[in-house]
Tab-separated table of C-alpha atoms and ligand atoms in Angstrom:
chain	number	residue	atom	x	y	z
T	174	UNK	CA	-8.021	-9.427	44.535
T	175	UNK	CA	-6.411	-7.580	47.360
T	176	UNK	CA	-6.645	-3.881	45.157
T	177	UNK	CA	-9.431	-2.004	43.733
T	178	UNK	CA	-10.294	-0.516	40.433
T	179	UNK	CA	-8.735	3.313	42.175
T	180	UNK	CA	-5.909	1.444	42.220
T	181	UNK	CA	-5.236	0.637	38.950
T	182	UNK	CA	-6.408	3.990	37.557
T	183	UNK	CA	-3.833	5.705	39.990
T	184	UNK	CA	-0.883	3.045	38.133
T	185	UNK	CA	1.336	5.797	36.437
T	186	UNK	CA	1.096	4.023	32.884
T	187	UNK	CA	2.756	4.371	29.471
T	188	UNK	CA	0.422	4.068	26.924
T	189	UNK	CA	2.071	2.237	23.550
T	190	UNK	CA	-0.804	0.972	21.330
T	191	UNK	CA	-4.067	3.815	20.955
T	192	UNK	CA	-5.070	5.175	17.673
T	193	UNK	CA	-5.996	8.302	17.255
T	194	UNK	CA	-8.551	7.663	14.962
T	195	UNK	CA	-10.041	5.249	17.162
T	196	UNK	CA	-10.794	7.840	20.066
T	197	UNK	CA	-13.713	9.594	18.102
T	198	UNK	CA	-16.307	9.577	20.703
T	199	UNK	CA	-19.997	9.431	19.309
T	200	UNK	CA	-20.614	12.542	20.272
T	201	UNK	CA	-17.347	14.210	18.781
T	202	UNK	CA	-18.302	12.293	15.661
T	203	UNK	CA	-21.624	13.617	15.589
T	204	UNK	CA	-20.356	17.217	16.610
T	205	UNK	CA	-17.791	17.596	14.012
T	206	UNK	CA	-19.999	15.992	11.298
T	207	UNK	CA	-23.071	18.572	11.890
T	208	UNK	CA	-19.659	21.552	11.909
T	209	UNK	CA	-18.698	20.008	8.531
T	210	UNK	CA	-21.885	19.180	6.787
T	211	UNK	CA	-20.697	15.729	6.577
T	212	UNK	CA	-24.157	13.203	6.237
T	213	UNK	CA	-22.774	10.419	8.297
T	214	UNK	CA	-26.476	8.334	8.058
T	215	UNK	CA	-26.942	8.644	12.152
T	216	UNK	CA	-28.330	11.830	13.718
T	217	UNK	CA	-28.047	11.178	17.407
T	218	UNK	CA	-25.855	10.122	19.938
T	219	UNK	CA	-27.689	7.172	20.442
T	220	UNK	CA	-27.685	6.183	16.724
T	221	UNK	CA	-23.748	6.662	16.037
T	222	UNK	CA	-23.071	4.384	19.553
T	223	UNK	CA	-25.948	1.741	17.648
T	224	UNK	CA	-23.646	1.793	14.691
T	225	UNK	CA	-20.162	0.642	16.764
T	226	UNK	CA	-20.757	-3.143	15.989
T	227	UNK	CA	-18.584	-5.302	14.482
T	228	UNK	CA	-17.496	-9.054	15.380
T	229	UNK	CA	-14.007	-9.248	13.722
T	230	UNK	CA	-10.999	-6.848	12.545
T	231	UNK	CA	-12.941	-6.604	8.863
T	232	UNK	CA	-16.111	-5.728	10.339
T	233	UNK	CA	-14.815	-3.716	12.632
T	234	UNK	CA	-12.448	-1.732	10.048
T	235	UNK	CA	-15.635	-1.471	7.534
T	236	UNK	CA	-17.166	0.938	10.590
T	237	UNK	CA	-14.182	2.606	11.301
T	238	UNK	CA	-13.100	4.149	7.982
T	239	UNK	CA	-16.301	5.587	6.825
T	240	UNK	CA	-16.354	7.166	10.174
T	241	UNK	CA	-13.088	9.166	9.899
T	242	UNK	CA	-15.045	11.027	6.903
T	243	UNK	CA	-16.343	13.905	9.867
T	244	UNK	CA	-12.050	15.032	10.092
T	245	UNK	CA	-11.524	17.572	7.442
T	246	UNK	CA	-9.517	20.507	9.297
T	247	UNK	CA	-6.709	20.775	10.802
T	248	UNK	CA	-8.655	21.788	14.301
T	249	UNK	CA	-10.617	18.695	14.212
T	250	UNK	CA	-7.438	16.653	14.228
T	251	UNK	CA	-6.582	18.749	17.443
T	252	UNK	CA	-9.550	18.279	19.259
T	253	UNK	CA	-9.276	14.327	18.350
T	254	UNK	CA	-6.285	14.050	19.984
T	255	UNK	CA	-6.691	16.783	22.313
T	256	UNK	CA	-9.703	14.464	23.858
T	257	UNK	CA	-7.697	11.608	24.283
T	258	UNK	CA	-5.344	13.240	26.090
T	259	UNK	CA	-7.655	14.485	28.547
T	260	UNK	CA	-8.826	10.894	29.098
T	261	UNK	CA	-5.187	9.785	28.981
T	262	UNK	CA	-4.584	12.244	31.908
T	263	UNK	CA	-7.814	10.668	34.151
T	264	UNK	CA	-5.862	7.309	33.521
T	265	UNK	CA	-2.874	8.487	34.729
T	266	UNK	CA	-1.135	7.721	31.617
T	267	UNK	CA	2.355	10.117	32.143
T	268	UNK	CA	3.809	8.600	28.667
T	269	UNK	CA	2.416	8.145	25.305
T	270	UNK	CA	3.177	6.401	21.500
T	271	UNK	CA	-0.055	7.344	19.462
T	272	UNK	CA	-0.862	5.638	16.255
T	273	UNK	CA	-1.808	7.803	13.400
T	274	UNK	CA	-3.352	7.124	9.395
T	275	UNK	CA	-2.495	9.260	7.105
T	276	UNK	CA	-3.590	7.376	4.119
T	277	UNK	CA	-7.155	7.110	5.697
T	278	UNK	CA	-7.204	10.895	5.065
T	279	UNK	CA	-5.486	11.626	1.958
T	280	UNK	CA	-7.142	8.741	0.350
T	281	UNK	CA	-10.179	11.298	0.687
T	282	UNK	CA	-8.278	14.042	-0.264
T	283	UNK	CA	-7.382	15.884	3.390
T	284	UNK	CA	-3.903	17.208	2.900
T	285	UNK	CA	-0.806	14.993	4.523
T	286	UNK	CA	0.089	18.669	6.011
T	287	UNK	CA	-2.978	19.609	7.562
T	288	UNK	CA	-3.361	16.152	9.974
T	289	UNK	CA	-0.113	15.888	10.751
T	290	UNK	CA	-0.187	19.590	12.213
T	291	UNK	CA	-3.588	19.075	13.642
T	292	UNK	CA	-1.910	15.891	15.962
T	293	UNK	CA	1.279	17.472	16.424
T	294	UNK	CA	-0.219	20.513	17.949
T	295	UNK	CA	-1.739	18.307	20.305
T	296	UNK	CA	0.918	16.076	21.046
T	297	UNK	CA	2.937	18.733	21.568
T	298	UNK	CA	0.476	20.666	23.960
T	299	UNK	CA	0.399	17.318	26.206
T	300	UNK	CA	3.148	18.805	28.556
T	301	UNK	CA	0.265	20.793	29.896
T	302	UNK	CA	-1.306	18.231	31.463
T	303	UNK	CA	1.932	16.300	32.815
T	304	UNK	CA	1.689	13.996	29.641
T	305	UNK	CA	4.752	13.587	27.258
T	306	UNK	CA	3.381	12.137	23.877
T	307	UNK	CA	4.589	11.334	20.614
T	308	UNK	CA	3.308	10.314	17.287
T	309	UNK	CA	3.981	7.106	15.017
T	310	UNK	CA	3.118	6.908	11.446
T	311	UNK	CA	1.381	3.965	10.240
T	312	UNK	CA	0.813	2.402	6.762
T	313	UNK	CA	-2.949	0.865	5.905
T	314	UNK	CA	-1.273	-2.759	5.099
T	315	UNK	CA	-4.382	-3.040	2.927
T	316	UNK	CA	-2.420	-0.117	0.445
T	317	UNK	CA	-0.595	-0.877	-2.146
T	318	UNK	CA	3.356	-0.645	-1.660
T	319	UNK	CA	3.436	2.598	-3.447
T	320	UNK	CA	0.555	4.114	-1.369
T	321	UNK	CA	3.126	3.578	1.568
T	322	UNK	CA	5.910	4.842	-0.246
T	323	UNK	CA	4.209	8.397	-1.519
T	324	UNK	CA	3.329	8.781	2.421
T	325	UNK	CA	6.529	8.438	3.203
T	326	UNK	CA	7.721	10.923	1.078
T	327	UNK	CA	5.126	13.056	2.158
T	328	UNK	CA	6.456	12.531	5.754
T	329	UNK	CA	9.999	13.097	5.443
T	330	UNK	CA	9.530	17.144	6.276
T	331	UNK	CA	8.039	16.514	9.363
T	332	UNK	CA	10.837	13.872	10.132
T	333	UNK	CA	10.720	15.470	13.571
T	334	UNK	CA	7.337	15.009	14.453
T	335	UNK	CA	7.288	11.515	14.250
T	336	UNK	CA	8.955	8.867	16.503
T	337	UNK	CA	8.333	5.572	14.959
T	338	UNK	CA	6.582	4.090	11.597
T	339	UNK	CA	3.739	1.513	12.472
T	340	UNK	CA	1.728	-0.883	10.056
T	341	UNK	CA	-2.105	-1.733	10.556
T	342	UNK	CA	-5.165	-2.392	9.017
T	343	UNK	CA	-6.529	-5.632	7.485
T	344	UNK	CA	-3.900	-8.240	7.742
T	345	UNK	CA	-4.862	-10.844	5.482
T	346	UNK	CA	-3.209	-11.366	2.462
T	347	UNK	CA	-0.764	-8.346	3.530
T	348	UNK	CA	2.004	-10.249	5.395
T	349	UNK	CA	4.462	-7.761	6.951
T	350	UNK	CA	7.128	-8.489	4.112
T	351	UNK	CA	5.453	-6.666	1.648
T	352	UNK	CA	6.540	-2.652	3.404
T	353	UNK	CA	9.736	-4.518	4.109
T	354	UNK	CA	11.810	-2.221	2.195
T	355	UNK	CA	10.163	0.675	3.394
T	356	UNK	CA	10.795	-0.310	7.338
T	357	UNK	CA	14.427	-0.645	6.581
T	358	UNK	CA	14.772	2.626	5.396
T	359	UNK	CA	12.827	4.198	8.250
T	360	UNK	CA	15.125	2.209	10.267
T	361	UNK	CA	18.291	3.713	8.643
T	362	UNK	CA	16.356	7.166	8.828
T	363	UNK	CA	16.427	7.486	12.670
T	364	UNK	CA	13.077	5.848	12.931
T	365	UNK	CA	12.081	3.632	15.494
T	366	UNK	CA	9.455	0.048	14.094
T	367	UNK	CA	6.818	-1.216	15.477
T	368	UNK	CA	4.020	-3.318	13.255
T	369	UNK	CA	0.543	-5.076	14.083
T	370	UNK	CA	-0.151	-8.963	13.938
T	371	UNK	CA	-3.412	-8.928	14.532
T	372	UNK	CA	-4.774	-12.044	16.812
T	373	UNK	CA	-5.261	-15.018	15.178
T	374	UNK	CA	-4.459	-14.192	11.578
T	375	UNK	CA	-4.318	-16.821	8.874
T	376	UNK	CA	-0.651	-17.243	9.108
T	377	UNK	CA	0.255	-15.221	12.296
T	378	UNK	CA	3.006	-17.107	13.694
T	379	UNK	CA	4.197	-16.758	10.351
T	380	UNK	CA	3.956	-12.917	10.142
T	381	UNK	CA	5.451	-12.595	13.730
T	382	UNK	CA	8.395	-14.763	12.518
T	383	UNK	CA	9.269	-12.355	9.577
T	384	UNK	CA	9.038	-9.252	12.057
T	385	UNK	CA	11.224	-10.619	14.298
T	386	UNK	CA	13.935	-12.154	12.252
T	387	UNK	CA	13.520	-10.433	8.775
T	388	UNK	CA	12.640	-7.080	9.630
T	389	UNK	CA	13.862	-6.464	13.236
T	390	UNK	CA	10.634	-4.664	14.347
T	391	UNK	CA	11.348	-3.697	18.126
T	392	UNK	CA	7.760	-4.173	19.272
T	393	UNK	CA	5.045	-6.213	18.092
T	394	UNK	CA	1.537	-4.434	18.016
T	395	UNK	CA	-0.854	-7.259	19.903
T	396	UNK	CA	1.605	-10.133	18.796
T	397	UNK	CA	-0.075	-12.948	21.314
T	398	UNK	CA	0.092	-15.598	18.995
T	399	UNK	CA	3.938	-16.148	19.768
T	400	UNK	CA	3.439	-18.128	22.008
T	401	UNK	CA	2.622	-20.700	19.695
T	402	UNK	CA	6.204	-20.799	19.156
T	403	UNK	CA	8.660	-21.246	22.164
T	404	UNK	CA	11.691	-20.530	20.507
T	405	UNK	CA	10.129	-17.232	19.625
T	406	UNK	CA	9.005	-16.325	22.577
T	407	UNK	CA	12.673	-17.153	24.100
T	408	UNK	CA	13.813	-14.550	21.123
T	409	UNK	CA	11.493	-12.413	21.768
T	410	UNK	CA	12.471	-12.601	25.415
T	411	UNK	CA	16.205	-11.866	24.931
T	412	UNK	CA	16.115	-9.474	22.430
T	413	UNK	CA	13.433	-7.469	24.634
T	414	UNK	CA	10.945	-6.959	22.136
T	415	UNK	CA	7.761	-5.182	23.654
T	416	UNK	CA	3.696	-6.711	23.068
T	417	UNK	CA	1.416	-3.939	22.633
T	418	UNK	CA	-1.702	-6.052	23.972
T	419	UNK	CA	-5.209	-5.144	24.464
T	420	UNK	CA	-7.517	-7.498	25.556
T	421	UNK	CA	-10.658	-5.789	25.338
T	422	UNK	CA	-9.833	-4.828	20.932
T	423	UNK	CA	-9.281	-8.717	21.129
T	424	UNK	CA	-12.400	-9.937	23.013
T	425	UNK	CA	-14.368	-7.493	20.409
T	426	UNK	CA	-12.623	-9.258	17.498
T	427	UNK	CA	-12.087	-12.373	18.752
T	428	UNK	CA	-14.313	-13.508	21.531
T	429	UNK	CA	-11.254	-13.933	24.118
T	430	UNK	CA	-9.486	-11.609	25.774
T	431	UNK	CA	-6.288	-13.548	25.095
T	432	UNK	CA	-5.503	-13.213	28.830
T	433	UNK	CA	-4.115	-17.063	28.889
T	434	UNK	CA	-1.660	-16.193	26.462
T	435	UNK	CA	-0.904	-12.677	28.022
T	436	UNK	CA	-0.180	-14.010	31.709
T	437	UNK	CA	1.848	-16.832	29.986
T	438	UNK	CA	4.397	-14.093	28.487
T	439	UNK	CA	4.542	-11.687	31.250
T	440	UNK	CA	5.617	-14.791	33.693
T	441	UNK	CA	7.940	-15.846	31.461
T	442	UNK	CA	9.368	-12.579	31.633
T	443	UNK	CA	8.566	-11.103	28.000
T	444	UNK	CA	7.997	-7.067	27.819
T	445	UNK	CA	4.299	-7.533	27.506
T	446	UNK	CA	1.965	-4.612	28.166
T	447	UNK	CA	-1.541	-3.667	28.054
T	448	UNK	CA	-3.505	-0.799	25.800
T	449	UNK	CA	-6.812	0.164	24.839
T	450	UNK	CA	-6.440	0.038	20.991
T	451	UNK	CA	-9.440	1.764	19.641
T	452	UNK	CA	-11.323	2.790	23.172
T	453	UNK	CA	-14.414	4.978	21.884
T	454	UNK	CA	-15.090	1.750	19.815
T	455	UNK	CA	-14.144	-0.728	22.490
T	456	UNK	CA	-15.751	1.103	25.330
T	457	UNK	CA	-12.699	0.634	27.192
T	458	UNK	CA	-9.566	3.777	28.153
T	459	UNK	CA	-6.120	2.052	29.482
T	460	UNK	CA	-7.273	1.487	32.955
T	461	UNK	CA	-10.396	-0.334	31.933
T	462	UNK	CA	-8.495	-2.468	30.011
T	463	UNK	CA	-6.018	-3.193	32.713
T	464	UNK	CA	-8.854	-3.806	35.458
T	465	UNK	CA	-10.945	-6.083	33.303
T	466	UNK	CA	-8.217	-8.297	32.690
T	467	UNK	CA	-6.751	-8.296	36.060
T	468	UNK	CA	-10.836	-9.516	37.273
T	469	UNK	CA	-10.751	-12.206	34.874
T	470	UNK	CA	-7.838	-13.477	34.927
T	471	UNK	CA	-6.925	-12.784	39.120
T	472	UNK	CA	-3.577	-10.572	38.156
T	473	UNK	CA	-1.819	-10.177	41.542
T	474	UNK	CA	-0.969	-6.416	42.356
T	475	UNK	CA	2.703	-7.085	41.492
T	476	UNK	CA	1.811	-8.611	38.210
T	477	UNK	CA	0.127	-5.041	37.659
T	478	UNK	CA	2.661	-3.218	38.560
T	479	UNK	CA	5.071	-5.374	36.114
T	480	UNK	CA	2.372	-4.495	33.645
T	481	UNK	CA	3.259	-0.976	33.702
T	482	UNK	CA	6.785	-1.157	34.256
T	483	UNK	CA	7.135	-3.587	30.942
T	484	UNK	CA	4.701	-0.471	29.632
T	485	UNK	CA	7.769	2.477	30.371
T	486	UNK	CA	10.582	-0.472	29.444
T	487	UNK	CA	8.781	-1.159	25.820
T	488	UNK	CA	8.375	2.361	24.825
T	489	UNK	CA	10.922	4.269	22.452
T	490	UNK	CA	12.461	6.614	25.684
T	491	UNK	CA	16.133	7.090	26.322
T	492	UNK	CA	17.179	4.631	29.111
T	493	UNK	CA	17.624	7.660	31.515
T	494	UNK	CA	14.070	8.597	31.330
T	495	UNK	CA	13.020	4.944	31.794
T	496	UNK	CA	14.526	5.055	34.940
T	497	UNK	CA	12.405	8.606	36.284
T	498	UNK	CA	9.247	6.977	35.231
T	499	UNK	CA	10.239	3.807	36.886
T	500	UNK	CA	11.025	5.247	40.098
T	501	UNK	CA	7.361	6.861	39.591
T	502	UNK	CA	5.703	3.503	39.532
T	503	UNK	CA	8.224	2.621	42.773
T	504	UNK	CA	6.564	5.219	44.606
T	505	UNK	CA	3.376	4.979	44.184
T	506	UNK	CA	3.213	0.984	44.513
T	507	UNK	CA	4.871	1.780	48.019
T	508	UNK	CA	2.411	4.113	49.040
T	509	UNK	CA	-0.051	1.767	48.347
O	969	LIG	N1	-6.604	-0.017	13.094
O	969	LIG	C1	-7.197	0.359	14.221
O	969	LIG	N2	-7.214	-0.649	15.100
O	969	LIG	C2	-6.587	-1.691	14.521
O	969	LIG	C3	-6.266	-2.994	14.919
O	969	LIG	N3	-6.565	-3.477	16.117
O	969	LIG	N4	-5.644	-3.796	14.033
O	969	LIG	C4	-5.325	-3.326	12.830
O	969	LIG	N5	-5.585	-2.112	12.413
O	969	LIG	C5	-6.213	-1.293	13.245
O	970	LIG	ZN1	-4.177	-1.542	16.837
């Protein structure tokens, strides 16, 4: 490889598939919990890091939940996001799309109101450090239908703070058709879509098949088992639907990276990008995720720079502002 890890750190990126929930850090979990008298079961550092371990999206999810019990006020929201950002800045990330759950906090009875102005605040203090971020709303696809619907009600006052509606969480038996209703009415709303199909799902070609063609989702939220299907990839292709990948969630989940499957789509030309998913579980911030796929799989510096460039192309910007952060990638792969 002809370019170093400083290299790929200094790639202005867009960052398209990071949930906020999964940035708690150990030791913000462990902070916050002590601040909130929350018994979490671990009372070092050491002992919350020991309890990230999971082998697939189930697993993982059954760690993950429990965890989010430490966020009760609105401040802890902002400091969630606000750390992320700070990371997101040391990455060089200039653009952001960040995944939020509401249901995983009013399920527990933290008011829709208070986490949506905890993340806002933060989003919206971003500008401060050169980072433009927005926030997309996801349903737990493990809800029932009318779990998704109250949330959406719930949203509709803070229209404006939101840029997209997402859909994640356990996968199986929840194809994507079930919130179809609901993403059609986001859709006529102003919203932008975007929903997960998780890697190797029973029936993922299946799922992918009903975003594309059913519900018109404009990106697909890991999505790698597409290529399964030609013709969908050569849909996929012309109707410039973006991949939020990230091959270090999948190798947790999974075992593989997925790289095979990601190289295939970005030569083939599809808007596929790379993310870090859940990165204080995974171990792994954008650039990390970028530079351990690029070892493994022997990425050439111009299929990095693609990488990021699909990144700005697949997010929800206007096509002016594509352009600016385009010409921002230009740059710096000239001067290096
Ligand atoms: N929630 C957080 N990470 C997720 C993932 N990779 N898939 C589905 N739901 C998630
Ligand atoms: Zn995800």
């Amino acid at each position: 490889m002809n370019y170093s890890k400083q290299f790929v750190v200094g790639l202005p990126k867009a960052e398209l598939h990071l949930h906020l929930e999964g940035t708690l850090e150990p030791d913000l979990k462990l902070k916050l919990a002590i601040k909130n008298h929350v018994n979490i079961g671990q009372k070092t550092i050491k002992e919350v890091k020991a309890s990230y371990r999971f082998h697939d999206l189930t697993s993982f999810l059954k760690v993950y939940y429990p965890a989010m019990n430490v966020l009760q006020k609105e401040s802890d929201f902002y400091d969630l996001a606000w750390a992320y950002l700070l990371k997101a800045k040391k990455n060089n990330v200039k653009y952001c799309e960040l995944f939020f759950d509401p249901q995983a906090h009013t399920s527990r009875g933290v008011s829709f109101k208070t986490v949506i102005n905890g993340y806002y605040k933060a989003v919206s203090q971003a500008k401060k450090l050169g980072i433009e971020a927005h926030l997309i709303m996801c349903f737990l696809r493990d809800m029932p239908y009318e779990s998704a619907k109250k949330t959406y009600q719930q949203m509709l006052p803070y229209k404006n703070k939101i840029i997209a509606i997402g859909l994640d969480s356990d996968e199986r038996n929840n194809p994507p058709e079930k919130f179809i209703k609901i993403f059609k009415q986001a859709k006529k709303d102003g919203l932008h879509i975007t929903m997960h199909c998780d890697i190797d799902q029973i029936d993922s070609i299946k799922h992918i098949k009903t975003c594309l063609k059913n519900i018109g989702v404009e990106r697909i939220d890991h999505g790698t088992n597409i290529v399964e299907d030609k013709s969908l990839v050569d849909f996929a292709i012309k109707h410039k639907i973006g991949f939020t990948c990230c091959p270090v969630s999948n190798s947790f989940v999974t075992k593989d990276m997925k790289g095979k499957e990601i190289k295939y789509l970005l030569k083939k030309g599809a808007l596929v990008t790379v993310n870090s998913d859940d990165p204080a579980y995974f171990q792994s911030y954008i650039s990390d995720d970028m530079y351990t796929l690029a070892t493994k799989y022997k990425l050439t510096k111009a299929e990095m720079i693609k990488l990021v460039k699909n990144s700005f192309n697949a997010s929800f910007m206007s096509e002016k502002k594509k352009k600016q952060y385009l010409k921002l990638v230009d740059k710096y792969a000239k001067a290096h």
